XYZ file of C-alpha atoms in Angstrom:
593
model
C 0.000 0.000 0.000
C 0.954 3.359 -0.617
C 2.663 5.509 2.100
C 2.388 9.312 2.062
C 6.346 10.556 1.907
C 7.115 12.881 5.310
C 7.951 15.279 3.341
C 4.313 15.835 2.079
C 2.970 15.668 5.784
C 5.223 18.144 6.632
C 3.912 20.802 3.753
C 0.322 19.868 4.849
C 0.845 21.320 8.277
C 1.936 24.742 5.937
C -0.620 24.089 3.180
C -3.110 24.520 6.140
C -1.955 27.849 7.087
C -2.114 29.014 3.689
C -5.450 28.243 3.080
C -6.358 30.150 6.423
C -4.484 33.141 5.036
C -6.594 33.133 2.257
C -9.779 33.099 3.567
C -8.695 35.969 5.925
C -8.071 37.831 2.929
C -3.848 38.258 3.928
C -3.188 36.327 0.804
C -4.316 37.269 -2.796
C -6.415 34.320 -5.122
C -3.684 35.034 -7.767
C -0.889 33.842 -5.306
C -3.140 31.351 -3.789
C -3.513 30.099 -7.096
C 0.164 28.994 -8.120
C -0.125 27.312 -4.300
C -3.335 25.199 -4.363
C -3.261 23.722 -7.656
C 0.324 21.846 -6.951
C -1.693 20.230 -4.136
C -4.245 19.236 -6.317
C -7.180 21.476 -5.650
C -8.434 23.132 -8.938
C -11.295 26.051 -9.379
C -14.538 25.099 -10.899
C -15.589 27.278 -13.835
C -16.307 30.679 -12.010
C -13.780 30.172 -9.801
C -15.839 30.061 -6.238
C -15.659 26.132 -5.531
C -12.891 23.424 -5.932
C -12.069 20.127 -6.695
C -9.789 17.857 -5.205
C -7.630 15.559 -7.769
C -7.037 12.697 -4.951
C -3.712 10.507 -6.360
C -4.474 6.699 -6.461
C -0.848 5.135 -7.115
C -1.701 2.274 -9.528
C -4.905 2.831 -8.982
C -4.730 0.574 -5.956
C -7.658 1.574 -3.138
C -8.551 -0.295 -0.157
C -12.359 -0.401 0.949
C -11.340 1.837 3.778
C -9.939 4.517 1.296
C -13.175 4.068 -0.740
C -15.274 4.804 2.629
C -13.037 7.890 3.494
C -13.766 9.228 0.018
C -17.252 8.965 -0.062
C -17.017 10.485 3.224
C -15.310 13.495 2.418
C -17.904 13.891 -0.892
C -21.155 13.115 0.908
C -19.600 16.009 3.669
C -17.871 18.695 1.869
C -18.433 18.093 -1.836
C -21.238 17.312 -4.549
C -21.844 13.581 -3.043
C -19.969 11.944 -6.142
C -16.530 10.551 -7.016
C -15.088 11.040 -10.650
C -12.531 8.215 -11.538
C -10.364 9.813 -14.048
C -8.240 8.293 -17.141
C -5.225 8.536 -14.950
C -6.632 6.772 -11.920
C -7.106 9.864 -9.501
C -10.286 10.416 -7.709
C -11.927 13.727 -8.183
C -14.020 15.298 -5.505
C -15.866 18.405 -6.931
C -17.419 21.327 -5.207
C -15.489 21.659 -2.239
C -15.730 25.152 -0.604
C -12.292 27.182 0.283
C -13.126 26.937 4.105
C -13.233 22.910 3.727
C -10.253 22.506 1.045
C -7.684 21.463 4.433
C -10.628 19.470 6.038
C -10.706 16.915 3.142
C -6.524 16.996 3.048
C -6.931 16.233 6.753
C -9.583 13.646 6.493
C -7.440 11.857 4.004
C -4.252 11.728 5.761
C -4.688 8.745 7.782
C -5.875 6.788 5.213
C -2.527 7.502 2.908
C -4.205 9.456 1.186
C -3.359 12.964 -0.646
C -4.135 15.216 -3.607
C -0.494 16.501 -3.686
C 1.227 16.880 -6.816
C -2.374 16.478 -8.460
C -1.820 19.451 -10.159
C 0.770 21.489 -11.401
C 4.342 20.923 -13.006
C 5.094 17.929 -11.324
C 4.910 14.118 -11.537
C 1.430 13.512 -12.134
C -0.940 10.148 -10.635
C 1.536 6.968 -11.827
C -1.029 4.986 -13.700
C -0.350 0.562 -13.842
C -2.583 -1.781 -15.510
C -5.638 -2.272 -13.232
C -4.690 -6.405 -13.515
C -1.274 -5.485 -12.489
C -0.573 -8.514 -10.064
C -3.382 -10.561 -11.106
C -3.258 -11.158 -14.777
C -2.256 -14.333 -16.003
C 0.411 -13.042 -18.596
C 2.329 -10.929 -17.035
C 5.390 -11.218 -15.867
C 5.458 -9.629 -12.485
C 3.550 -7.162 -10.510
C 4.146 -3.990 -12.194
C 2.280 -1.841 -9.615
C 4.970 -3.009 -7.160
C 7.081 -0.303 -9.002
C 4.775 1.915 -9.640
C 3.639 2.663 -5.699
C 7.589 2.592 -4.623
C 7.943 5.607 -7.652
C 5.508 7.339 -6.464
C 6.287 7.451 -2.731
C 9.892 8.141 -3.952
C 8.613 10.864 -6.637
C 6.833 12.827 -4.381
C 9.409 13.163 -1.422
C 11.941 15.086 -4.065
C 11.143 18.687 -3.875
C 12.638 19.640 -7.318
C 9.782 17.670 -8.559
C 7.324 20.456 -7.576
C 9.059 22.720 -9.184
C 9.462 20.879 -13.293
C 8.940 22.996 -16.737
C 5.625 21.002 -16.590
C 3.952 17.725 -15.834
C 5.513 14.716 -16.401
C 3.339 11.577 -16.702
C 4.552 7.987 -16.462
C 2.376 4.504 -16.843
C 3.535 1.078 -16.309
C 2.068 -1.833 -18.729
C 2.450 -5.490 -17.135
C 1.333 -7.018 -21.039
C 1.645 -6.426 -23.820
C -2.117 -6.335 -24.787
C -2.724 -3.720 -21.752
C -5.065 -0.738 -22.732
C -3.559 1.780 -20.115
C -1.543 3.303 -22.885
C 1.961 2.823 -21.814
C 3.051 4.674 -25.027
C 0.986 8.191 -24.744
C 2.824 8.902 -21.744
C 6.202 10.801 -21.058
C 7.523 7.967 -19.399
C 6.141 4.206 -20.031
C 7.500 1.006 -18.658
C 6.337 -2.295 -20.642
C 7.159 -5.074 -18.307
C 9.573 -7.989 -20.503
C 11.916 -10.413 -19.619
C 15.342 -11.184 -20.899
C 18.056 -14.066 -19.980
C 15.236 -14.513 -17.369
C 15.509 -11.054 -15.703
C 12.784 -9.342 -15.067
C 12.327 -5.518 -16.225
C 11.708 -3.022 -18.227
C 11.343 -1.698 -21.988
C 11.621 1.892 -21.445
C 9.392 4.343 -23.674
C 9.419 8.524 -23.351
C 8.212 10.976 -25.337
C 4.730 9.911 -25.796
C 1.843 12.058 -24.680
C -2.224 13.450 -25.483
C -3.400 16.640 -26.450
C -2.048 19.896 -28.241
C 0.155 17.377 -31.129
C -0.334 14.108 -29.379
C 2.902 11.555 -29.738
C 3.754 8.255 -29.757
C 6.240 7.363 -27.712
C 10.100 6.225 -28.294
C 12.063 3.650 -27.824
C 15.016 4.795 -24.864
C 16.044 1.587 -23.475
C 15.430 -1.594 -24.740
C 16.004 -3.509 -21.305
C 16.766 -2.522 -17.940
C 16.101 -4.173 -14.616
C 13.546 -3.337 -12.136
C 16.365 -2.219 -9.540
C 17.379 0.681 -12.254
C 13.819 1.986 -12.744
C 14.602 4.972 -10.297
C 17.999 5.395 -12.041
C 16.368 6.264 -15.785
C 13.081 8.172 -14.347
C 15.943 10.282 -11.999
C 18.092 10.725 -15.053
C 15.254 11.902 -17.827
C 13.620 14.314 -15.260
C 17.088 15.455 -14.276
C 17.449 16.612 -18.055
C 13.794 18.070 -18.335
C 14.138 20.571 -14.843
C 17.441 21.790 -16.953
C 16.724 22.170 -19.766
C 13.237 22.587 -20.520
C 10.860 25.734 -21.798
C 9.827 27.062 -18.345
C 7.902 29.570 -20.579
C 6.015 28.811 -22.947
C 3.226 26.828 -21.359
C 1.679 25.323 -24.409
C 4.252 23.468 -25.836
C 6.802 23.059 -22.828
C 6.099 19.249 -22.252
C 8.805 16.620 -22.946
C 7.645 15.168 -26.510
C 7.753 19.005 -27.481
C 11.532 19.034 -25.644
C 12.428 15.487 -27.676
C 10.840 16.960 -30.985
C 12.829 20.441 -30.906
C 16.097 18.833 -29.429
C 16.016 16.044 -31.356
C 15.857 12.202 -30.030
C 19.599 11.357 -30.268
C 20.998 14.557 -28.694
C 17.984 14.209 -26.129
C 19.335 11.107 -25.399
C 23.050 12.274 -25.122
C 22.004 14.186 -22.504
C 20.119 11.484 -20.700
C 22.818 8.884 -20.560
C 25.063 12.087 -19.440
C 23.321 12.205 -16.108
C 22.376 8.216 -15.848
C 26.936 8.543 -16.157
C 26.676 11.499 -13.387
C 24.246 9.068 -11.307
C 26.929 6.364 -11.206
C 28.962 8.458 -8.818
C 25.742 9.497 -6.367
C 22.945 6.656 -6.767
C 19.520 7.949 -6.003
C 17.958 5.430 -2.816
C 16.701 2.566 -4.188
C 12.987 1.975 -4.595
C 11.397 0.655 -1.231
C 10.815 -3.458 -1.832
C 6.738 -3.682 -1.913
C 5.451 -7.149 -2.191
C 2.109 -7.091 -2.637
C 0.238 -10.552 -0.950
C -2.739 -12.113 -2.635
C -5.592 -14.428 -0.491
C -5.101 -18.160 -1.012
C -9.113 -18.977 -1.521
C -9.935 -22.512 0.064
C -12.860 -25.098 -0.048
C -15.156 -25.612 -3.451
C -14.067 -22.353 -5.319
C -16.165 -23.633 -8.043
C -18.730 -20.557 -9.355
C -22.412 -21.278 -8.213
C -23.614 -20.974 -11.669
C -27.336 -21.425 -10.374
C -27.339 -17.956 -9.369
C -26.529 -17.062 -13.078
C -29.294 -18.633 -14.585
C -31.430 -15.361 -16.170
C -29.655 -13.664 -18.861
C -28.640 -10.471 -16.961
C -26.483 -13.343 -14.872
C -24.797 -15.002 -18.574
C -23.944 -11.612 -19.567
C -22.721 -10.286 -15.766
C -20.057 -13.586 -16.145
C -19.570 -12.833 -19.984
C -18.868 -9.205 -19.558
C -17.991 -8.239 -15.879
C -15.722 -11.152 -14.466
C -12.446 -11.963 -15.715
C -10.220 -14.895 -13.740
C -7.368 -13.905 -12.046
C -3.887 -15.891 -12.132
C -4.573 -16.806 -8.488
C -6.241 -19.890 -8.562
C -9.937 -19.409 -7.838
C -10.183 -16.310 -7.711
C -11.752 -13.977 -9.667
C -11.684 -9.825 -10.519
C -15.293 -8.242 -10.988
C -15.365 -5.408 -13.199
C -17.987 -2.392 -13.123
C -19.096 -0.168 -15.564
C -18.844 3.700 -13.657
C -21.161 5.457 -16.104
C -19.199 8.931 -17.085
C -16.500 7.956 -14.082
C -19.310 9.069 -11.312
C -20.212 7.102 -9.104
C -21.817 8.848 -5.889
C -20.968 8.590 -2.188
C -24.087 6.144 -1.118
C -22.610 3.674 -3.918
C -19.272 3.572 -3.123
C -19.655 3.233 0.420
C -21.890 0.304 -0.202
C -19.553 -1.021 -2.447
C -16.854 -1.372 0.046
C -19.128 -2.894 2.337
C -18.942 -6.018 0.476
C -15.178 -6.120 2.026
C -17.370 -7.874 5.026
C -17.661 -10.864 2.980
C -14.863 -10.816 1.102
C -11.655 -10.331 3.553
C -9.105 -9.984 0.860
C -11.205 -7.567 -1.495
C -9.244 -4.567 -3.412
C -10.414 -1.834 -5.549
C -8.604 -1.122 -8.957
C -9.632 2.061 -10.285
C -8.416 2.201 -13.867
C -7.747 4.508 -17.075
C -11.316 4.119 -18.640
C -13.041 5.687 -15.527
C -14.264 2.192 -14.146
C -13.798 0.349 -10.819
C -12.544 -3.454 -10.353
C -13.478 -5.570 -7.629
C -10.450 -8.015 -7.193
C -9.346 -11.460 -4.823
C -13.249 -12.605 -5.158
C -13.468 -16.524 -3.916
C -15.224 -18.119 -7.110
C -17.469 -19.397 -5.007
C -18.682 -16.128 -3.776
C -18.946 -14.208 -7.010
C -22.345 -14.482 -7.015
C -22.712 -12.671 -3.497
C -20.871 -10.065 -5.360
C -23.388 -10.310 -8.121
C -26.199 -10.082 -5.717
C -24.456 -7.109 -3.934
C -23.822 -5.185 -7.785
C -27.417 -5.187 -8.772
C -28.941 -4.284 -6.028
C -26.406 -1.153 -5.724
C -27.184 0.030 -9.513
C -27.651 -1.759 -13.048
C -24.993 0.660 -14.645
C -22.217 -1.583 -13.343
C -22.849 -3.619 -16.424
C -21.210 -3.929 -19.810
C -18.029 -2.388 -18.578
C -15.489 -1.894 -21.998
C -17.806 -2.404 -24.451
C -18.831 0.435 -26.630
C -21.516 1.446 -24.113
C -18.241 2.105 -22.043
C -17.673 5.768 -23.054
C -14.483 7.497 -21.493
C -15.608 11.270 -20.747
C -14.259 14.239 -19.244
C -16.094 16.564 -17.332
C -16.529 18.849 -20.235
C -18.066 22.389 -19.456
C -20.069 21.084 -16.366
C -16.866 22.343 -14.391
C -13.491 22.234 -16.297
C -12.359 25.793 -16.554
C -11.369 24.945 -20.463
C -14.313 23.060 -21.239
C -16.084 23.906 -24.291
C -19.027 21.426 -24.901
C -20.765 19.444 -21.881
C -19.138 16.224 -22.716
C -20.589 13.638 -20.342
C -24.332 15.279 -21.550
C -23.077 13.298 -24.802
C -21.764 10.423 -23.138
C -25.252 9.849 -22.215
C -27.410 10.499 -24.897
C -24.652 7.907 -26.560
C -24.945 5.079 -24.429
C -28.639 5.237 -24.493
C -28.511 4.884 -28.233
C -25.679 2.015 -27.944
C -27.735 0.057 -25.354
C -30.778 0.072 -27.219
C -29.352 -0.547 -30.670
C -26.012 -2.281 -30.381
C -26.322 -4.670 -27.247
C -24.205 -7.583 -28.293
C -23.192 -7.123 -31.998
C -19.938 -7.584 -32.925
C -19.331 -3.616 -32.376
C -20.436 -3.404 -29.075
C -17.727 -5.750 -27.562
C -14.357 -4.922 -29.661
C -15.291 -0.894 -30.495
C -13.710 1.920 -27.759
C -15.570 5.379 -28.008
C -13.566 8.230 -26.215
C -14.869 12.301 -25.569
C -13.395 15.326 -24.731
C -15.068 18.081 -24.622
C -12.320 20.263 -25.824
C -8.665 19.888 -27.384
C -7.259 18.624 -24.454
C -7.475 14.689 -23.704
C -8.319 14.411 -20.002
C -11.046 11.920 -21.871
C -8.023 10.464 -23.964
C -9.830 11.255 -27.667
C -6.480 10.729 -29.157
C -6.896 6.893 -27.998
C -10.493 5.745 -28.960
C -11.101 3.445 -31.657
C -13.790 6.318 -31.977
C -13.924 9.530 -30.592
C -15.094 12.853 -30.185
C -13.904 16.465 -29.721
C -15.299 19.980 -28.075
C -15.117 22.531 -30.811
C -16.918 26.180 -31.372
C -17.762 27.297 -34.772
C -19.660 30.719 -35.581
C -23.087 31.080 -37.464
C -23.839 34.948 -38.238
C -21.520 35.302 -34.817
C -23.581 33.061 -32.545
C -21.623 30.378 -31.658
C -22.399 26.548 -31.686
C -21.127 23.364 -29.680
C -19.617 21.145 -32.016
C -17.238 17.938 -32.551
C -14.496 16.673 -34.170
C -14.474 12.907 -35.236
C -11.572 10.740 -34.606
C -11.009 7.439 -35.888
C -8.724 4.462 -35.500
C -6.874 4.875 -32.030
C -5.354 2.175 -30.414
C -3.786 1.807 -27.030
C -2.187 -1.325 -26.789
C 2.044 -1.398 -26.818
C 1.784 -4.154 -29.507
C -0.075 -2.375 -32.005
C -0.197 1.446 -30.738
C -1.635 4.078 -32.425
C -2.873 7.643 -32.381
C -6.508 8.130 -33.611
C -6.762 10.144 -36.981
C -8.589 13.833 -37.328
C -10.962 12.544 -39.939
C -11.602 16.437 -40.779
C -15.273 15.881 -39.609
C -16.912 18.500 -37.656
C -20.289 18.176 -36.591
C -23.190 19.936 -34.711
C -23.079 18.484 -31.250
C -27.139 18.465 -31.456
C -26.711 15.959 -34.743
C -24.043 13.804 -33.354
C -25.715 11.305 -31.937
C -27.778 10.366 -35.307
C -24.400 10.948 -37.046
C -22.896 7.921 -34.691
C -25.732 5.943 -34.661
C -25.755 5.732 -38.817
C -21.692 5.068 -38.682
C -22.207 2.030 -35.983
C -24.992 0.858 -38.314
C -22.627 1.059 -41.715
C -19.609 -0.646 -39.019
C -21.764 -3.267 -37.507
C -21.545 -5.093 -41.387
C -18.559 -6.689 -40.688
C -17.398 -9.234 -39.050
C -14.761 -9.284 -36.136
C -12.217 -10.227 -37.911
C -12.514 -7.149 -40.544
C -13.110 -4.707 -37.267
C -9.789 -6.242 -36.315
C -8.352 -5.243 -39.462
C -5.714 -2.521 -39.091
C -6.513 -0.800 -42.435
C -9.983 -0.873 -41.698
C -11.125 1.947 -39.706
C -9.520 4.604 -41.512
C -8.273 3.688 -44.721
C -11.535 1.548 -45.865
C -14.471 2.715 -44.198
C -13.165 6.771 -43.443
C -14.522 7.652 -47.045
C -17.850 6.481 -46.642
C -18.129 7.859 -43.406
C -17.048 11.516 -44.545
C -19.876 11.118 -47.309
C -22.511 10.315 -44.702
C -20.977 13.163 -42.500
C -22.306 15.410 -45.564
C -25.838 14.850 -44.128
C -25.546 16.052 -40.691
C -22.973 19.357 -41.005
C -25.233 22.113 -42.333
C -26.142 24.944 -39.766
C -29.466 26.656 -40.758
C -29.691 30.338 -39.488
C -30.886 30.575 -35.526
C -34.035 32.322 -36.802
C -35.187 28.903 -38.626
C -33.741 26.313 -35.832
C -32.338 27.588 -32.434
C -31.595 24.176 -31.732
C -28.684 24.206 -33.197
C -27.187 26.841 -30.890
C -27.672 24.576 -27.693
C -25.509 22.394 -26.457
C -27.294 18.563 -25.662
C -30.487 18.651 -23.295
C -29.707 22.773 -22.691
C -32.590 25.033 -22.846
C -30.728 27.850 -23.116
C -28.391 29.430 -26.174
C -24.435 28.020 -26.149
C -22.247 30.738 -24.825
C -18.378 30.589 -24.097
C -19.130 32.353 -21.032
C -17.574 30.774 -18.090
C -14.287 29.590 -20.417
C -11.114 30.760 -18.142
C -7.615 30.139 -18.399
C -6.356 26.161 -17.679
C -5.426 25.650 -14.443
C -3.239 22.059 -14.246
C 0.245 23.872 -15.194
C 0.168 26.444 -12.128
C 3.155 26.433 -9.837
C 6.339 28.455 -8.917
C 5.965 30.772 -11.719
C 2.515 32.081 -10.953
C 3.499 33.027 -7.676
C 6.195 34.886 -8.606
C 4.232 36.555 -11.285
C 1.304 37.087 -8.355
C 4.546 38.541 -5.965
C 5.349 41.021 -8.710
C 1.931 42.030 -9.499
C 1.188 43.026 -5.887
C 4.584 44.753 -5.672
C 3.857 46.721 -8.663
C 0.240 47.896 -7.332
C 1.968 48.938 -4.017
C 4.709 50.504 -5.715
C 1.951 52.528 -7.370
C 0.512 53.119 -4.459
C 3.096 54.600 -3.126
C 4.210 57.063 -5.287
């Protein structure tokens, strides 16, 4: 499990004091600004609430640290938890005077938002079957909880060019999407050592990248050696300044690769002479189920029960035991749910939460024999824990319901889809292979560039009104084996005729077999033409005097407006509160004379 590094339970007790200042008014929101958001606490859109971005190492939770989450949401937020596509838990619409309350309420339960925000190491994402799934080699989230712990206690790491991301794969058919990140580890062996192939470069968003090749093989012992050594070149010489194209891939692409590299293996030389502490050993222990663990398949008799076993439960490597995997509709799931969720700990001792990259939660270490408790326990809690990564599955941000950038309301899509999906497309070959991703702006906090299909926030202007709108992706994959990027198809839609535009492109998919959706060429070099041509029916704008409808965003009553859009918040730190410094030094210099 997890351990929260002294040094961040040190800069709590200060943290604390700062937020006092602030609501006493001694501190100013623009200074209080570059402070918060390193800890993780971002502004809703108008600035007078907050979230907490809660880190979940691996995405590794105990029921306890489900129960303390709920907690804090049912008491000082909104009474939901968003999962996110790097693990985190969100808890939105905090007030200021109970930001240190939740940090406090957390604590004891190794728990913390910091570094959930800001130019720093980011959440370490793992494979949610990391430990569990029959083909990997070895636990990767062993490595990726030591990292973190180890990560966070370095102070230079607060203080980066901007955020670094890094994801451990444990197979090579893992979905996290090892290669999108600015660090990836793809667990291999070689001569019987276990390790690493190590990727950088990769990343989402403003000229998303796939990631390259750095070392080929290393062992797990040298994993803090190479993330030490790449950082080490980033904090000296990266673009502190230009906040828009100051991550690493931008760094690799205007350095170039090799001399990038040059100057990586020049401080892994200069690390030879003053090691970095090595990683703390974490063996993770799994239950040894005894008796009949045999699944009690009269409980699974009705279809709902064939399809919770077909599409919910996978087995685990453990013998007997099995992982239960739920469907978190738009990553929400609210307080009441989760709490009862980790009640089911009670009967199963060993039980662990997962929460993973596509926004949903896993159940893991369930005795076959009890699965259908845990079946019992599922439906009675809600019926959207079903079909979990199937194209009902829809990976969403929050869109403009909070996100300071946030164009289009995302997740207001994600729902009219899935209704459409679930009535339409329940168990066709499309439903269980297809991935459909949203963002509801250029950013990928929904991880557009990554869906099989997916969908982007845009604006465009009618007679200077402007309209929600989409961009269509096509053809992303995340798995190491066979990565790739999805492709602008150069279609921008209405957002109000988006939903009929996706339900005619499923239909015209849905002809072919699985073994032509498998097809690499498929999606966008044999079915993107026909798709543009049906596009043609569904992009004209008629004037807002003949169809204000158009002008809404989905299920709004009211006309689209950019009001509310603000500058991004997640790349706040040192700088701001020097800027913030100045700025008040200026208007008391003023003052003055």
């Amino acid at each position: 499990m997890f351990k929260i590094p002294k040094l961040i339970i040190k800069e709590l007790e200060e943290y604390n004091q700062t937020v006092q200042q602030y609501l006493e008014g001694k501190i100013s929101s623009s200074r209080f600004f570059g402070i918060r958001v390193p800890w993780g606490n971002y502004s809703h859109r108008g600035g007078k609430i907050f979230m907490s971005r809660v880190r979940i190492p691996a995405g590794r939770l105990q029921p306890e640290q489900l129960k303390i989450l709920a907690e804090c949401s049912k008491k000082y937020g909104k009474g939901s938890l968003h999962i996110t596509t790097r693990q985190d838990i969100q808890i939105h619409g905090i007030e200021a005077r109970d930001i240190s309350a939740v940090h406090n309420s957390l604590k004891p339960y190794q728990l913390s938002s910091r570094g959930g925000g800001g130019n720093t190491v980011r959440n370490i994402t793992a494979s949610p079957l990391a430990g569990i799934h029959p083909e990997e080699p070895f636990d990767v989230s062993e490595d990726a909880v030591a990292l973190s712990e180890k990560l966070l206690s370095y102070a230079d790491n607060y203080r980066l060019p901007r955020k670094i991301k890094i994801s451990f794969s444990g197979y090579p058919q893992d979905n996290t999407g090892v290669l999108a990140n600015d660090i990836g580890f793809l667990a291999i062996t070689k001569n019987h050592l276990c390790g690493y192939r190590v990727y950088t470069g990769g990343g989402m968003g403003a000229q998303s990248a796939k990631a390259l090749v750095l070392e080929d093989f290393i062992t797990r012992d040298q994993v803090i050696e190479v993330v030490t050594a790449i950082i080490r070149v980033f904090f000296k010489h990266g673009d502190r300044k230009n906040k828009h194209h100051n991550r690493l891939r931008f760094f690799i692409r205007n350095t170039g690769f090799e001399r990038f590299k040059e100057l990586y293996l020049k401080e892994r030389q200069a690390l030879q002479k003053n090691p970095p502490s090595p990683l703390r050993k974490i063996q993770f222990s799994y239950p040894a189920p005894s008796g009949n663990n045999r699944i009690k398949q009269e409980f699974f008799q009705e279809k709902e029960g064939r399809d919770f076993l077909k599409y919910n439960c996978v087995d685990q490597k453990q013998q007997g035991l099995k992982t239960v995997k739920l469907r978190i509709p738009q990553g929400d799931l609210r307080w009441f749910q989760a709490q009862q969720l980790a009640t089911i700990s009670q009967h199963i001792p060993g039980l662990e939460f997962r929460t993973t990259p596509a926004q949903n939660l896993y159940l893991t270490n369930i005795p076959a024999s009890k699965l259908h408790l845990v079946y019992q326990k599922v439906k009675e809690i809600s019926a959207d824990f079903f079909y979990p990564e199937t194209l009902a599955d829809i990976s969403v941000c929050k869109g403009a319901t909070t996100c300071n950038l946030g164009l289009c309301d995302s997740p207001a899509l994600a729902r009219k889809l899935e209704e459409i999906i679930c009535k339409n497309f329940t168990g066709t070959p499309i439903f269980e292979t297809f991935s459909l991703n949203i963002n509801g702006c250029p950013n990928a906090c929904g991880r557009h560039p990554l869906g099989n299909l997916a969908l982007q926030g845009a604006v465009r202007k009618v007679e200077g009104r402007p309209i929600p709108c989409y961009r269509f992706y096509i053809g992303g994959l995340p798995i190491p084996d066979s990565f790739k990027l999805a492709k602008d198809s150069g279609i921008i839609l209405p957002a109000i005729k988006v939903p009929l535009f996706l339900k005619e492109v499923l239909s015209y998919l849905n002809q072919f077999n699985e073994t032509e959706l498998h097809t690499d060429d498929l999606l966008v070099d044999r079915v993107l033409p026909s798709i543009k041509k049906m596009a043609e029916n569904f992009s004209s704008i008629p004037p807002y005097s003949k169809d204000k409808s158009f002008y809404r965003d989905i299920d709004k009553k009211e006309d689209f407006t950019l009001a509310g859009i603000g500058p991004g918040e997640c790349g706040a730190g040192v700088l701001n509160i020097i800027e913030a410094d100045l700025e008040e030094a200026d208007q008391h210099l003023k003052a003055a004379e």
